[in-house]
């Protein structure tokens, strides 16, 4: 990874300052500086003063994250089908995801109980390893299905944020209007008394 002693955000500066080829190869896979360098530049004071750096530009070329290549132009690269990762898919693509999640959850519970039974009966049984592999496969499928809901979750979060902002602005406008009415009433009273 990138060491905090470099003190830079610029990936090309980091790559040229490092002389070791193995470390340079690792740096080529880094898409953003680690949080320890980056987040410290976004203090409340820096943001208020306008001295905080602009956010990083989203990648436009293929990049590597966690050892997996991603292409921002290909939506499938963000949530690639399980088959592309070499994992058996236990659910149908065109099916109802919520029903499939419920089925996977039931399978998970049943397989876990089977594993407990195996561990009670004979902990050294080869069936234990097989059950663990089945549980891992179910978890991978479950995790993949849950991740399919992330765009919807992000959209709903944005909708809620906009609603809150709208309510806050309406409340602020009402407060300003009531203050303006009080000021107008006071102005009219002053004018009438003259």
mmCIF file of C-alpha atoms in Angstrom:
data_model
loop_
_atom_site.group_PDB
_atom_site.id
_atom_site.type_symbol
_atom_site.label_atom_id
_atom_site.label_comp_id
_atom_site.label_asym_id
_atom_site.label_seq_id
_atom_site.Cartn_x
_atom_site.Cartn_y
_atom_site.Cartn_z
ATOM 1 C CA UNK A 1 0.000 0.000 0.000
ATOM 2 C CA UNK A 2 0.924 3.662 0.144
ATOM 3 C CA UNK A 3 2.841 4.873 3.183
ATOM 4 C CA UNK A 4 1.750 8.048 4.958
ATOM 5 C CA UNK A 5 5.302 9.407 4.771
ATOM 6 C CA UNK A 6 4.844 10.234 1.070
ATOM 7 C CA UNK A 7 2.312 12.942 1.952
ATOM 8 C CA UNK A 8 0.787 13.200 -1.525
ATOM 9 C CA UNK A 9 -2.460 12.383 -3.301
ATOM 10 C CA UNK A 10 -0.919 12.133 -6.726
ATOM 11 C CA UNK A 11 -0.543 8.512 -7.793
ATOM 12 C CA UNK A 12 2.126 9.330 -10.394
ATOM 13 C CA UNK A 13 4.222 11.092 -7.704
ATOM 14 C CA UNK A 14 3.929 8.015 -5.539
ATOM 15 C CA UNK A 15 4.930 5.684 -8.331
ATOM 16 C CA UNK A 16 7.984 7.718 -9.325
ATOM 17 C CA UNK A 17 9.155 8.140 -5.731
ATOM 18 C CA UNK A 18 9.222 4.379 -5.115
ATOM 19 C CA UNK A 19 12.246 2.489 -6.428
ATOM 20 C CA UNK A 20 11.194 -1.105 -5.670
ATOM 21 C CA UNK A 21 9.569 -2.841 -8.693
ATOM 22 C CA UNK A 22 7.329 -5.064 -6.524
ATOM 23 C CA UNK A 23 6.008 -2.082 -4.585
ATOM 24 C CA UNK A 24 5.570 -0.149 -7.851
ATOM 25 C CA UNK A 25 3.449 -2.979 -9.250
ATOM 26 C CA UNK A 26 1.242 -2.811 -6.146
ATOM 27 C CA UNK A 27 0.927 0.954 -6.525
ATOM 28 C CA UNK A 28 -0.301 0.564 -10.085
ATOM 29 C CA UNK A 29 -3.332 -1.256 -8.714
ATOM 30 C CA UNK A 30 -4.190 1.485 -6.197
ATOM 31 C CA UNK A 31 -6.962 3.753 -7.467
ATOM 32 C CA UNK A 32 -7.062 6.289 -4.645
ATOM 33 C CA UNK A 33 -4.841 7.252 -1.732
ATOM 34 C CA UNK A 34 -5.577 5.470 1.513
ATOM 35 C CA UNK A 35 -7.920 7.194 3.949
ATOM 36 C CA UNK A 36 -5.142 8.117 6.401
ATOM 37 C CA UNK A 37 -3.690 10.575 3.887
ATOM 38 C CA UNK A 38 -6.910 11.613 2.207
ATOM 39 C CA UNK A 39 -9.525 12.173 4.915
ATOM 40 C CA UNK A 40 -7.311 14.470 6.991
ATOM 41 C CA UNK A 41 -7.497 17.061 4.239
ATOM 42 C CA UNK A 42 -11.288 17.399 4.679
ATOM 43 C CA UNK A 43 -11.556 19.008 8.098
ATOM 44 C CA UNK A 44 -14.515 21.279 8.776
ATOM 45 C CA UNK A 45 -12.168 24.272 8.745
ATOM 46 C CA UNK A 46 -10.627 23.281 5.390
ATOM 47 C CA UNK A 47 -14.065 22.838 3.855
ATOM 48 C CA UNK A 48 -15.299 26.215 5.200
ATOM 49 C CA UNK A 49 -12.145 27.995 3.995
ATOM 50 C CA UNK A 50 -12.330 26.288 0.608
ATOM 51 C CA UNK A 51 -8.831 24.843 1.040
ATOM 52 C CA UNK A 52 -9.951 21.221 0.905
ATOM 53 C CA UNK A 53 -8.894 19.534 -2.344
ATOM 54 C CA UNK A 54 -11.600 18.677 -4.853
ATOM 55 C CA UNK A 55 -12.886 15.107 -4.679
ATOM 56 C CA UNK A 56 -11.030 12.596 -6.831
ATOM 57 C CA UNK A 57 -12.169 12.240 -10.426
ATOM 58 C CA UNK A 58 -14.107 8.996 -10.955
ATOM 59 C CA UNK A 59 -12.075 6.512 -12.976
ATOM 60 C CA UNK A 60 -12.720 6.500 -16.705
ATOM 61 C CA UNK A 61 -10.363 3.643 -17.562
ATOM 62 C CA UNK A 62 -10.233 0.073 -16.321
ATOM 63 C CA UNK A 63 -8.972 -0.187 -12.733
ATOM 64 C CA UNK A 64 -8.276 -2.930 -10.214
ATOM 65 C CA UNK A 65 -9.953 -3.157 -6.809
ATOM 66 C CA UNK A 66 -9.405 -6.077 -4.455
ATOM 67 C CA UNK A 67 -7.594 -7.887 -7.256
ATOM 68 C CA UNK A 68 -10.564 -7.708 -9.648
ATOM 69 C CA UNK A 69 -10.453 -5.607 -12.824
ATOM 70 C CA UNK A 70 -13.377 -3.198 -13.247
ATOM 71 C CA UNK A 71 -14.395 -1.214 -16.291
ATOM 72 C CA UNK A 72 -16.563 1.832 -15.430
ATOM 73 C CA UNK A 73 -18.185 1.769 -18.889
ATOM 74 C CA UNK A 74 -19.426 -1.791 -18.374
ATOM 75 C CA UNK A 75 -22.228 -1.987 -15.764
ATOM 76 C CA UNK A 76 -21.728 -5.757 -15.532
ATOM 77 C CA UNK A 77 -18.224 -5.247 -14.147
ATOM 78 C CA UNK A 78 -19.667 -3.642 -11.021
ATOM 79 C CA UNK A 79 -21.918 -6.599 -10.229
ATOM 80 C CA UNK A 80 -20.763 -9.358 -12.525
ATOM 81 C CA UNK A 81 -22.755 -12.589 -12.584
ATOM 82 C CA UNK A 82 -21.543 -15.221 -10.148
ATOM 83 C CA UNK A 83 -20.655 -17.556 -13.012
ATOM 84 C CA UNK A 84 -18.004 -15.073 -14.179
ATOM 85 C CA UNK A 85 -16.360 -15.372 -10.755
ATOM 86 C CA UNK A 86 -16.436 -19.169 -10.929
ATOM 87 C CA UNK A 87 -19.185 -19.481 -8.305
ATOM 88 C CA UNK A 88 -22.231 -21.682 -8.843
ATOM 89 C CA UNK A 89 -25.411 -19.618 -8.985
ATOM 90 C CA UNK A 90 -28.178 -21.205 -6.915
ATOM 91 C CA UNK A 91 -31.019 -18.957 -8.066
ATOM 92 C CA UNK A 92 -32.661 -18.125 -11.404
ATOM 93 C CA UNK A 93 -31.772 -14.773 -13.000
ATOM 94 C CA UNK A 94 -35.316 -13.875 -14.026
ATOM 95 C CA UNK A 95 -36.891 -14.873 -10.728
ATOM 96 C CA UNK A 96 -38.219 -12.776 -7.860
ATOM 97 C CA UNK A 97 -35.128 -11.777 -5.880
ATOM 98 C CA UNK A 98 -36.977 -11.436 -2.579
ATOM 99 C CA UNK A 99 -38.379 -14.977 -2.836
ATOM 100 C CA UNK A 100 -34.917 -16.244 -3.755
ATOM 101 C CA UNK A 101 -33.422 -14.486 -0.723
ATOM 102 C CA UNK A 102 -36.008 -16.159 1.493
ATOM 103 C CA UNK A 103 -35.202 -19.556 -0.056
ATOM 104 C CA UNK A 104 -31.461 -18.992 0.419
ATOM 105 C CA UNK A 105 -32.068 -17.936 4.017
ATOM 106 C CA UNK A 106 -34.026 -21.140 4.673
ATOM 107 C CA UNK A 107 -31.308 -23.216 3.021
ATOM 108 C CA UNK A 108 -28.727 -21.416 5.118
ATOM 109 C CA UNK A 109 -30.527 -22.261 8.350
ATOM 110 C CA UNK A 110 -31.075 -25.901 7.358
ATOM 111 C CA UNK A 111 -27.433 -26.328 6.298
ATOM 112 C CA UNK A 112 -26.205 -24.687 9.491
ATOM 113 C CA UNK A 113 -28.338 -27.042 11.576
ATOM 114 C CA UNK A 114 -26.991 -29.976 9.537
ATOM 115 C CA UNK A 115 -23.458 -28.757 10.232
ATOM 116 C CA UNK A 116 -24.201 -28.559 13.949
ATOM 117 C CA UNK A 117 -25.588 -32.097 13.836
ATOM 118 C CA UNK A 118 -22.437 -33.325 12.072
ATOM 119 C CA UNK A 119 -20.224 -31.551 14.602
ATOM 120 C CA UNK A 120 -22.136 -33.148 17.480
ATOM 121 C CA UNK A 121 -22.121 -36.656 15.970
ATOM 122 C CA UNK A 122 -18.606 -36.789 14.506
ATOM 123 C CA UNK A 123 -16.531 -33.573 14.388
ATOM 124 C CA UNK A 124 -13.791 -35.118 12.230
ATOM 125 C CA UNK A 125 -16.226 -36.344 9.554
ATOM 126 C CA UNK A 126 -15.468 -35.331 5.934
ATOM 127 C CA UNK A 127 -19.113 -34.243 5.707
ATOM 128 C CA UNK A 128 -18.158 -31.261 7.880
ATOM 129 C CA UNK A 129 -15.958 -29.828 5.101
ATOM 130 C CA UNK A 130 -18.662 -30.462 2.521
ATOM 131 C CA UNK A 131 -21.259 -28.638 4.664
ATOM 132 C CA UNK A 132 -18.898 -25.710 5.171
ATOM 133 C CA UNK A 133 -18.422 -25.447 1.393
ATOM 134 C CA UNK A 134 -22.202 -25.550 0.902
ATOM 135 C CA UNK A 135 -22.643 -22.794 3.495
ATOM 136 C CA UNK A 136 -19.976 -20.704 1.778
ATOM 137 C CA UNK A 137 -21.745 -21.130 -1.565
ATOM 138 C CA UNK A 138 -25.087 -20.110 -0.051
ATOM 139 C CA UNK A 139 -23.486 -17.058 1.592
ATOM 140 C CA UNK A 140 -21.886 -16.013 -1.730
ATOM 141 C CA UNK A 141 -25.237 -16.277 -3.515
ATOM 142 C CA UNK A 142 -27.032 -14.468 -0.694
ATOM 143 C CA UNK A 143 -24.450 -11.670 -0.701
ATOM 144 C CA UNK A 144 -24.688 -11.333 -4.489
ATOM 145 C CA UNK A 145 -28.480 -11.069 -4.388
ATOM 146 C CA UNK A 146 -28.356 -8.466 -1.609
ATOM 147 C CA UNK A 147 -25.863 -6.434 -3.659
ATOM 148 C CA UNK A 148 -28.368 -6.322 -6.521
ATOM 149 C CA UNK A 149 -30.490 -4.083 -4.280
ATOM 150 C CA UNK A 150 -27.687 -1.529 -3.721
ATOM 151 C CA UNK A 151 -28.658 0.797 -6.617
ATOM 152 C CA UNK A 152 -32.269 0.795 -5.409
ATOM 153 C CA UNK A 153 -31.092 1.467 -1.851
ATOM 154 C CA UNK A 154 -28.925 4.369 -3.064
ATOM 155 C CA UNK A 155 -31.860 5.831 -5.003
ATOM 156 C CA UNK A 156 -34.186 5.558 -2.000
ATOM 157 C CA UNK A 157 -31.548 7.169 0.218
ATOM 158 C CA UNK A 158 -31.250 10.080 -2.217
ATOM 159 C CA UNK A 159 -35.041 10.450 -2.349
ATOM 160 C CA UNK A 160 -35.186 10.613 1.454
ATOM 161 C CA UNK A 161 -32.354 13.153 1.562
ATOM 162 C CA UNK A 162 -34.134 15.364 -0.984
ATOM 163 C CA UNK A 163 -37.405 15.111 0.990
ATOM 164 C CA UNK A 164 -35.622 16.156 4.191
ATOM 165 C CA UNK A 165 -33.942 19.070 2.404
ATOM 166 C CA UNK A 166 -37.285 20.107 0.906
ATOM 167 C CA UNK A 167 -38.973 20.022 4.325
ATOM 168 C CA UNK A 168 -36.140 22.043 5.845
ATOM 169 C CA UNK A 169 -36.367 24.657 3.082
ATOM 170 C CA UNK A 170 -40.160 24.891 3.410
ATOM 171 C CA UNK A 171 -39.797 25.386 7.165
ATOM 172 C CA UNK A 172 -37.113 28.042 6.601
ATOM 173 C CA UNK A 173 -39.298 29.848 4.050
ATOM 174 C CA UNK A 174 -42.230 29.799 6.494
ATOM 175 C CA UNK A 175 -40.006 31.261 9.225
ATOM 176 C CA UNK A 176 -38.753 33.978 6.872
ATOM 177 C CA UNK A 177 -42.333 34.781 5.775
ATOM 178 C CA UNK A 178 -43.530 35.037 9.394
ATOM 179 C CA UNK A 179 -40.600 37.336 10.248
ATOM 180 C CA UNK A 180 -41.378 39.443 7.170
ATOM 181 C CA UNK A 181 -45.040 39.727 8.249
ATOM 182 C CA UNK A 182 -43.943 40.822 11.729
ATOM 183 C CA UNK A 183 -41.580 43.381 10.173
ATOM 184 C CA UNK A 184 -44.339 44.637 7.826
ATOM 185 C CA UNK A 185 -46.794 44.908 10.720
ATOM 186 C CA UNK A 186 -44.237 46.821 12.746
ATOM 187 C CA UNK A 187 -43.464 49.072 9.782
ATOM 188 C CA UNK A 188 -47.164 49.789 9.193
ATOM 189 C CA UNK A 189 -47.659 50.557 12.875
ATOM 190 C CA UNK A 190 -44.703 52.934 12.800
ATOM 191 C CA UNK A 191 -45.906 54.653 9.619
ATOM 192 C CA UNK A 192 -49.473 55.005 10.986
ATOM 193 C CA UNK A 193 -48.215 56.472 14.255
ATOM 194 C CA UNK A 194 -46.275 59.187 12.412
#
